[in-house]
C-alpha cells in the first residue's frame, strides 16, 4: 500500500544507525504513512523490527550514491526523504516536511550539529539555514551564511546532502537517479540534484518549521570507508561536477540570476 513518505538511509557499518532509526520512529507524526528503508551497503546488521522499517541488503558494496538509488527503487512513498545514519530529528519532521514541500522543490530542514557520544544537539555550534554556493578548492561547496529570520521557509543556493525531501514525481521526472559515472560513488550528490532542479524550473528551500542534527565533523564518518574512494577519486569527481555544471553556475550564480 502506498505511503506518504519513504525515508532512505544508506548505511555502512555505522553504530549510530539504530539510534537514528529509533529517533525517527519516536519523532514521527505520520503513523503508518511513514516508511523507513534501510539500505545495508554490502554488509549485514540487525535492524529494529517495526512494521514501518524495511531492510534492503546489497550483496556488493556500491557506495552511498548507489545505495540511495537502490532504496528509492523499492520505496513506496509519495514523498522521498534521504537521511544519514547518524542524525537526530525534530518532533513531527515527517509531517512538516511533506506539508511544506511543493511539487517542484527540494526541501531541507534547519541543520544543527549532533554530539553522537552524548546524543544531543551541540547548542554552542548554532545552526545552518541558508547556504551560499561557491567553487572553492576545486569543488562546489556550500558556505553557511545568515538566513532571513522573518521567513519560515527560505530559498537557498546549497545544502548538505545528509537530509532532504522531495516528491517522488520530481525525483522520477527530474533527478532520475544519482549518477555514479564521473562523480564516483560518494560525493557531490546534493549539488547534482540542485542543479538538475534549477534547470527544470524548481527551487531548493529550507524549512525552519523543523530540524535535523547531523553528526559534527569532528567525529569520524563511516560510509566512505565502504567504497573504493580515495582522495584522487574524489578529486576526479569534484572536477567532473565543475566540468558538467561550471558554465551554468557562472551564468546563474555569478551573474546574480539566483
Short mmCIF file of the C-alpha atoms (twelve columns), coordinates in Angstrom:
data_MODEL
# 
_entry.id   MODEL 
# 
loop_
_atom_site.group_PDB 
_atom_site.id 
_atom_site.type_symbol 
_atom_site.label_atom_id 
_atom_site.label_alt_id 
_atom_site.label_comp_id 
_atom_site.label_asym_id 
_atom_site.label_seq_id 
_atom_site.Cartn_x 
_atom_site.Cartn_y 
_atom_site.Cartn_z 
_atom_site.pdbx_PDB_model_num 
ATOM 1   C CA . UNK A 1   0.000  0.000  0.000   1 
ATOM 2   C CA . UNK A 2   1.426  3.437  -0.908  1 
ATOM 3   C CA . UNK A 3   2.915  5.541  1.889   1 
ATOM 4   C CA . UNK A 4   3.054  9.290  2.409   1 
ATOM 5   C CA . UNK A 5   6.818  9.367  2.990   1 
ATOM 6   C CA . UNK A 6   9.679  6.963  2.350   1 
ATOM 7   C CA . UNK A 7   12.916 7.732  4.219   1 
ATOM 8   C CA . UNK A 8   16.034 6.250  2.631   1 
ATOM 9   C CA . UNK A 9   19.002 5.569  4.926   1 
ATOM 10  C CA . UNK A 10  22.170 4.431  3.122   1 
ATOM 11  C CA . UNK A 11  24.221 2.574  5.714   1 
ATOM 12  C CA . UNK A 12  27.728 1.203  6.068   1 
ATOM 13  C CA . UNK A 13  28.668 -0.202 9.487   1 
ATOM 14  C CA . UNK A 14  27.709 2.884  11.456  1 
ATOM 15  C CA . UNK A 15  26.883 2.009  15.099  1 
ATOM 16  C CA . UNK A 16  24.581 5.052  15.269  1 
ATOM 17  C CA . UNK A 17  22.177 3.619  12.684  1 
ATOM 18  C CA . UNK A 18  19.997 2.135  15.415  1 
ATOM 19  C CA . UNK A 19  19.749 5.389  17.376  1 
ATOM 20  C CA . UNK A 20  18.874 7.228  14.175  1 
ATOM 21  C CA . UNK A 21  16.044 4.821  13.368  1 
ATOM 22  C CA . UNK A 22  14.732 4.967  16.942  1 
ATOM 23  C CA . UNK A 23  14.756 8.763  16.857  1 
ATOM 24  C CA . UNK A 24  12.885 8.891  13.547  1 
ATOM 25  C CA . UNK A 25  10.224 6.499  14.760  1 
ATOM 26  C CA . UNK A 26  9.804  8.340  18.066  1 
ATOM 27  C CA . UNK A 27  9.524  11.786 16.421  1 
ATOM 28  C CA . UNK A 28  7.255  10.729 13.540  1 
ATOM 29  C CA . UNK A 29  3.721  12.120 13.254  1 
ATOM 30  C CA . UNK A 30  2.706  10.233 10.097  1 
ATOM 31  C CA . UNK A 31  1.950  6.925  11.784  1 
ATOM 32  C CA . UNK A 32  1.665  4.078  9.287   1 
ATOM 33  C CA . UNK A 33  2.211  6.545  6.427   1 
ATOM 34  C CA . UNK A 34  5.924  6.546  7.254   1 
ATOM 35  C CA . UNK A 35  8.252  4.008  5.636   1 
ATOM 36  C CA . UNK A 36  11.942 3.817  6.584   1 
ATOM 37  C CA . UNK A 37  14.067 1.968  4.022   1 
ATOM 38  C CA . UNK A 38  17.450 0.981  5.445   1 
ATOM 39  C CA . UNK A 39  19.954 0.080  2.730   1 
ATOM 40  C CA . UNK A 40  22.767 -2.087 4.106   1 
ATOM 41  C CA . UNK A 41  25.518 -1.394 1.614   1 
ATOM 42  C CA . UNK A 42  27.340 -4.706 1.341   1 
ATOM 43  C CA . UNK A 43  27.143 -5.791 4.979   1 
ATOM 44  C CA . UNK A 44  24.683 -7.354 7.417   1 
ATOM 45  C CA . UNK A 45  23.212 -5.796 10.561  1 
ATOM 46  C CA . UNK A 46  20.329 -6.485 12.910  1 
ATOM 47  C CA . UNK A 47  17.837 -3.684 12.306  1 
ATOM 48  C CA . UNK A 48  14.914 -2.769 14.547  1 
ATOM 49  C CA . UNK A 49  11.817 -4.868 13.987  1 
ATOM 50  C CA . UNK A 50  8.985  -2.461 13.264  1 
ATOM 51  C CA . UNK A 51  6.275  -2.544 10.569  1 
ATOM 52  C CA . UNK A 52  7.440  0.908  9.403   1 
ATOM 53  C CA . UNK A 53  11.019 -0.285 8.783   1 
ATOM 54  C CA . UNK A 54  12.164 -2.184 5.694   1 
ATOM 55  C CA . UNK A 55  15.665 -3.501 5.068   1 
ATOM 56  C CA . UNK A 56  17.419 -3.786 1.718   1 
ATOM 57  C CA . UNK A 57  20.678 -5.719 1.690   1 
ATOM 58  C CA . UNK A 58  23.097 -5.056 -1.169  1 
ATOM 59  C CA . UNK A 59  25.252 -8.129 -1.674  1 
ATOM 60  C CA . UNK A 60  28.047 -5.958 -3.038  1 
ATOM 61  C CA . UNK A 61  29.110 -2.559 -1.738  1 
ATOM 62  C CA . UNK A 62  28.003 0.175  -4.149  1 
ATOM 63  C CA . UNK A 63  28.833 3.317  -2.200  1 
ATOM 64  C CA . UNK A 64  26.452 5.985  -0.982  1 
ATOM 65  C CA . UNK A 65  25.031 7.084  -4.331  1 
ATOM 66  C CA . UNK A 66  24.246 3.524  -5.392  1 
ATOM 67  C CA . UNK A 67  22.706 2.727  -2.011  1 
ATOM 68  C CA . UNK A 68  20.381 5.726  -2.238  1 
ATOM 69  C CA . UNK A 69  19.309 4.737  -5.749  1 
ATOM 70  C CA . UNK A 70  18.587 1.190  -4.560  1 
ATOM 71  C CA . UNK A 71  16.477 2.455  -1.655  1 
ATOM 72  C CA . UNK A 72  14.439 4.769  -3.850  1 
ATOM 73  C CA . UNK A 73  13.808 1.952  -6.313  1 
ATOM 74  C CA . UNK A 74  11.985 -0.219 -3.756  1 
ATOM 75  C CA . UNK A 75  10.321 2.587  -1.763  1 
ATOM 76  C CA . UNK A 76  6.581  3.274  -1.851  1 
ATOM 77  C CA . UNK A 77  6.197  6.857  -0.672  1 
ATOM 78  C CA . UNK A 78  4.520  9.799  -2.360  1 
ATOM 79  C CA . UNK A 79  7.464  11.785 -0.972  1 
ATOM 80  C CA . UNK A 80  11.094 10.743 -0.660  1 
ATOM 81  C CA . UNK A 81  13.482 11.734 2.089   1 
ATOM 82  C CA . UNK A 82  17.148 10.857 2.420   1 
ATOM 83  C CA . UNK A 83  18.965 10.922 5.760   1 
ATOM 84  C CA . UNK A 84  22.362 9.849  7.045   1 
ATOM 85  C CA . UNK A 85  22.737 7.087  9.626   1 
ATOM 86  C CA . UNK A 86  23.876 9.443  12.397  1 
ATOM 87  C CA . UNK A 87  21.176 12.049 12.871  1 
ATOM 88  C CA . UNK A 88  18.561 13.341 15.293  1 
ATOM 89  C CA . UNK A 89  15.280 14.990 14.281  1 
ATOM 90  C CA . UNK A 90  12.685 17.498 15.403  1 
ATOM 91  C CA . UNK A 91  9.245  16.388 16.508  1 
ATOM 92  C CA . UNK A 92  6.949  15.864 13.520  1 
ATOM 93  C CA . UNK A 93  9.765  16.279 10.988  1 
ATOM 94  C CA . UNK A 94  7.979  13.941 8.547   1 
ATOM 95  C CA . UNK A 95  4.586  15.641 8.680   1 
ATOM 96  C CA . UNK A 96  6.073  19.143 8.471   1 
ATOM 97  C CA . UNK A 97  8.423  18.465 5.567   1 
ATOM 98  C CA . UNK A 98  5.770  16.748 3.444   1 
ATOM 99  C CA . UNK A 99  3.351  19.559 4.299   1 
ATOM 100 C CA . UNK A 100 5.826  22.291 3.353   1 
ATOM 101 C CA . UNK A 101 7.269  20.697 0.194   1 
ATOM 102 C CA . UNK A 102 5.845  21.945 -3.103  1 
ATOM 103 C CA . UNK A 103 5.890  19.739 -6.225  1 
ATOM 104 C CA . UNK A 104 8.973  21.367 -7.788  1 
ATOM 105 C CA . UNK A 105 11.019 21.803 -4.609  1 
ATOM 106 C CA . UNK A 106 13.792 20.034 -2.823  1 
ATOM 107 C CA . UNK A 107 13.358 20.961 0.825   1 
ATOM 108 C CA . UNK A 108 15.808 20.534 3.678   1 
ATOM 109 C CA . UNK A 109 15.221 21.283 7.370   1 
ATOM 110 C CA . UNK A 110 17.245 23.622 9.549   1 
ATOM 111 C CA . UNK A 111 20.502 21.851 10.450  1 
ATOM 112 C CA . UNK A 112 22.020 21.598 13.902  1 
ATOM 113 C CA . UNK A 113 25.132 19.681 14.947  1 
ATOM 114 C CA . UNK A 114 24.949 16.392 16.844  1 
ATOM 115 C CA . UNK A 115 27.271 15.123 19.533  1 
ATOM 116 C CA . UNK A 116 26.911 11.363 18.851  1 
ATOM 117 C CA . UNK A 117 28.503 10.380 22.147  1 
ATOM 118 C CA . UNK A 118 26.106 12.364 24.320  1 
ATOM 119 C CA . UNK A 119 23.359 12.036 21.678  1 
ATOM 120 C CA . UNK A 120 22.382 15.664 21.989  1 
ATOM 121 C CA . UNK A 121 22.394 18.839 19.938  1 
ATOM 122 C CA . UNK A 122 25.572 20.900 20.273  1 
ATOM 123 C CA . UNK A 123 23.822 24.182 21.088  1 
ATOM 124 C CA . UNK A 124 27.020 26.242 21.117  1 
ATOM 125 C CA . UNK A 125 27.658 25.369 17.466  1 
ATOM 126 C CA . UNK A 126 24.476 27.156 16.378  1 
ATOM 127 C CA . UNK A 127 22.554 26.086 13.281  1 
ATOM 128 C CA . UNK A 128 22.608 26.347 9.499   1 
ATOM 129 C CA . UNK A 129 19.781 27.678 7.345   1 
ATOM 130 C CA . UNK A 130 20.879 29.493 4.194   1 
ATOM 131 C CA . UNK A 131 23.975 28.312 2.306   1 
ATOM 132 C CA . UNK A 132 25.737 30.166 -0.498  1 
ATOM 133 C CA . UNK A 133 27.086 28.052 -3.359  1 
ATOM 134 C CA . UNK A 134 30.730 28.624 -4.227  1 
ATOM 135 C CA . UNK A 135 33.579 26.980 -6.081  1 
ATOM 136 C CA . UNK A 136 36.390 26.671 -3.569  1 
ATOM 137 C CA . UNK A 137 39.413 24.377 -3.558  1 
ATOM 138 C CA . UNK A 138 38.459 22.959 -6.935  1 
ATOM 139 C CA . UNK A 139 34.961 21.840 -5.950  1 
ATOM 140 C CA . UNK A 140 31.396 23.032 -5.435  1 
ATOM 141 C CA . UNK A 141 30.767 23.709 -1.780  1 
ATOM 142 C CA . UNK A 142 28.033 25.275 0.344   1 
ATOM 143 C CA . UNK A 143 29.070 28.013 2.765   1 
ATOM 144 C CA . UNK A 144 26.827 28.914 5.696   1 
ATOM 145 C CA . UNK A 145 25.503 32.464 5.690   1 
ATOM 146 C CA . UNK A 146 22.955 34.229 7.931   1 
ATOM 147 C CA . UNK A 147 19.400 33.477 6.880   1 
ATOM 148 C CA . UNK A 148 16.339 35.693 6.894   1 
ATOM 149 C CA . UNK A 149 14.737 35.170 10.308  1 
ATOM 150 C CA . UNK A 150 11.458 36.649 9.039   1 
ATOM 151 C CA . UNK A 151 10.939 33.725 6.659   1 
ATOM 152 C CA . UNK A 152 9.914  30.306 7.966   1 
ATOM 153 C CA . UNK A 153 10.668 28.793 4.558   1 
ATOM 154 C CA . UNK A 154 13.580 30.318 2.682   1 
ATOM 155 C CA . UNK A 155 15.295 29.675 -0.645  1 
ATOM 156 C CA . UNK A 156 18.926 28.546 -0.536  1 
ATOM 157 C CA . UNK A 157 21.770 28.007 -3.010  1 
ATOM 158 C CA . UNK A 158 23.177 24.834 -1.436  1 
ATOM 159 C CA . UNK A 159 22.541 22.190 1.186   1 
ATOM 160 C CA . UNK A 160 24.375 19.451 2.972   1 
ATOM 161 C CA . UNK A 161 23.273 16.239 1.273   1 
ATOM 162 C CA . UNK A 162 22.558 14.476 4.562   1 
ATOM 163 C CA . UNK A 163 18.857 15.376 4.737   1 
ATOM 164 C CA . UNK A 164 16.406 16.369 2.027   1 
ATOM 165 C CA . UNK A 165 12.815 15.745 0.948   1 
ATOM 166 C CA . UNK A 166 11.086 15.954 -2.434  1 
ATOM 167 C CA . UNK A 167 8.085  14.481 -4.202  1 
ATOM 168 C CA . UNK A 168 8.590  11.141 -5.870  1 
ATOM 169 C CA . UNK A 169 7.275  12.660 -9.093  1 
ATOM 170 C CA . UNK A 170 10.095 15.231 -9.027  1 
ATOM 171 C CA . UNK A 171 12.673 12.509 -8.428  1 
ATOM 172 C CA . UNK A 172 11.301 10.360 -11.248 1 
ATOM 173 C CA . UNK A 173 10.949 13.161 -13.797 1 
ATOM 174 C CA . UNK A 174 13.891 15.434 -12.929 1 
ATOM 175 C CA . UNK A 175 16.510 13.638 -10.837 1 
ATOM 176 C CA . UNK A 176 16.071 10.176 -12.339 1 
ATOM 177 C CA . UNK A 177 18.818 8.696  -10.208 1 
ATOM 178 C CA . UNK A 178 22.114 9.755  -8.708  1 
ATOM 179 C CA . UNK A 179 24.761 9.347  -11.392 1 
ATOM 180 C CA . UNK A 180 27.860 7.368  -10.446 1 
ATOM 181 C CA . UNK A 181 29.700 7.765  -13.752 1 
ATOM 182 C CA . UNK A 182 32.033 10.730 -13.458 1 
ATOM 183 C CA . UNK A 183 31.035 11.656 -9.920  1 
ATOM 184 C CA . UNK A 184 32.085 8.349  -8.395  1 
ATOM 185 C CA . UNK A 185 30.194 6.532  -5.611  1 
ATOM 186 C CA . UNK A 186 30.190 9.160  -2.880  1 
ATOM 187 C CA . UNK A 187 30.432 12.906 -3.487  1 
ATOM 188 C CA . UNK A 188 28.602 15.987 -4.874  1 
ATOM 189 C CA . UNK A 189 25.164 14.333 -4.821  1 
ATOM 190 C CA . UNK A 190 23.421 17.363 -3.326  1 
ATOM 191 C CA . UNK A 191 24.847 19.689 -5.982  1 
ATOM 192 C CA . UNK A 192 23.871 17.328 -8.793  1 
ATOM 193 C CA . UNK A 193 20.262 17.282 -7.565  1 
ATOM 194 C CA . UNK A 194 20.075 21.039 -7.002  1 
ATOM 195 C CA . UNK A 195 21.473 21.904 -10.437 1 
ATOM 196 C CA . UNK A 196 19.029 19.481 -12.069 1 
ATOM 197 C CA . UNK A 197 16.220 21.060 -10.065 1 
ATOM 198 C CA . UNK A 198 17.138 24.595 -11.123 1 
ATOM 199 C CA . UNK A 199 17.414 23.503 -14.755 1 
ATOM 200 C CA . UNK A 200 13.855 22.155 -14.543 1 
ATOM 201 C CA . UNK A 201 12.488 25.370 -13.001 1 
ATOM 202 C CA . UNK A 202 12.400 24.161 -9.397  1 
ATOM 203 C CA . UNK A 203 13.841 25.505 -6.157  1 
ATOM 204 C CA . UNK A 204 15.939 24.453 -3.181  1 
ATOM 205 C CA . UNK A 205 14.217 25.548 0.028   1 
ATOM 206 C CA . UNK A 206 14.960 25.421 3.753   1 
ATOM 207 C CA . UNK A 207 12.118 24.783 6.201   1 
ATOM 208 C CA . UNK A 208 12.691 26.286 9.630   1 
ATOM 209 C CA . UNK A 209 9.496  24.627 10.856  1 
ATOM 210 C CA . UNK A 210 11.528 21.556 11.760  1 
ATOM 211 C CA . UNK A 211 15.162 20.496 12.088  1 
ATOM 212 C CA . UNK A 212 17.719 17.737 11.977  1 
ATOM 213 C CA . UNK A 213 21.037 17.432 13.802  1 
ATOM 214 C CA . UNK A 214 23.861 15.832 11.848  1 
ATOM 215 C CA . UNK A 215 26.932 14.300 13.436  1 
ATOM 216 C CA . UNK A 216 29.543 17.016 13.865  1 
ATOM 217 C CA . UNK A 217 32.526 16.823 11.502  1 
ATOM 218 C CA . UNK A 218 34.897 16.395 14.451  1 
ATOM 219 C CA . UNK A 219 33.610 12.821 14.789  1 
ATOM 220 C CA . UNK A 220 34.683 10.164 12.262  1 
ATOM 221 C CA . UNK A 221 32.368 9.181  9.392   1 
ATOM 222 C CA . UNK A 222 31.970 5.638  8.096   1 
ATOM 223 C CA . UNK A 223 30.248 5.387  4.734   1 
ATOM 224 C CA . UNK A 224 33.243 6.415  2.652   1 
ATOM 225 C CA . UNK A 225 35.163 3.574  4.291   1 
ATOM 226 C CA . UNK A 226 32.870 1.182  2.456   1 
ATOM 227 C CA . UNK A 227 33.840 2.314  -1.041  1 
ATOM 228 C CA . UNK A 228 36.967 2.379  -3.142  1 
ATOM 229 C CA . UNK A 229 37.104 6.162  -2.731  1 
ATOM 230 C CA . UNK A 230 40.427 7.826  -2.131  1 
ATOM 231 C CA . UNK A 231 41.495 11.471 -2.442  1 
ATOM 232 C CA . UNK A 232 42.395 11.064 -6.120  1 
ATOM 233 C CA . UNK A 233 38.980 9.614  -6.987  1 
ATOM 234 C CA . UNK A 234 37.265 12.365 -5.033  1 
ATOM 235 C CA . UNK A 235 39.294 14.977 -6.888  1 
ATOM 236 C CA . UNK A 236 38.180 13.427 -10.173 1 
ATOM 237 C CA . UNK A 237 34.555 13.632 -9.039  1 
ATOM 238 C CA . UNK A 238 34.886 17.258 -7.980  1 
ATOM 239 C CA . UNK A 239 36.458 18.128 -11.326 1 
ATOM 240 C CA . UNK A 240 33.701 16.259 -13.171 1 
ATOM 241 C CA . UNK A 241 30.967 18.222 -11.376 1 
ATOM 242 C CA . UNK A 242 32.597 21.525 -12.357 1 
ATOM 243 C CA . UNK A 243 33.009 20.328 -15.944 1 
ATOM 244 C CA . UNK A 244 29.305 19.483 -16.158 1 
ATOM 245 C CA . UNK A 245 27.867 22.415 -14.209 1 
ATOM 246 C CA . UNK A 246 30.562 25.115 -14.139 1 
ATOM 247 C CA . UNK A 247 29.201 27.212 -17.019 1 
ATOM 248 C CA . UNK A 248 25.671 27.009 -15.645 1 
ATOM 249 C CA . UNK A 249 26.940 28.049 -12.228 1 
ATOM 250 C CA . UNK A 250 28.706 31.080 -13.725 1 
ATOM 251 C CA . UNK A 251 25.536 32.131 -15.524 1 
ATOM 252 C CA . UNK A 252 23.149 31.560 -12.658 1 
ATOM 253 C CA . UNK A 253 25.120 32.392 -9.522  1 
ATOM 254 C CA . UNK A 254 27.880 34.766 -10.537 1 
ATOM 255 C CA . UNK A 255 25.564 36.843 -12.701 1 
ATOM 256 C CA . UNK A 256 23.043 37.083 -9.878  1 
ATOM 257 C CA . UNK A 257 20.168 35.266 -11.560 1 
ATOM 258 C CA . UNK A 258 19.511 33.268 -8.380  1 
# 
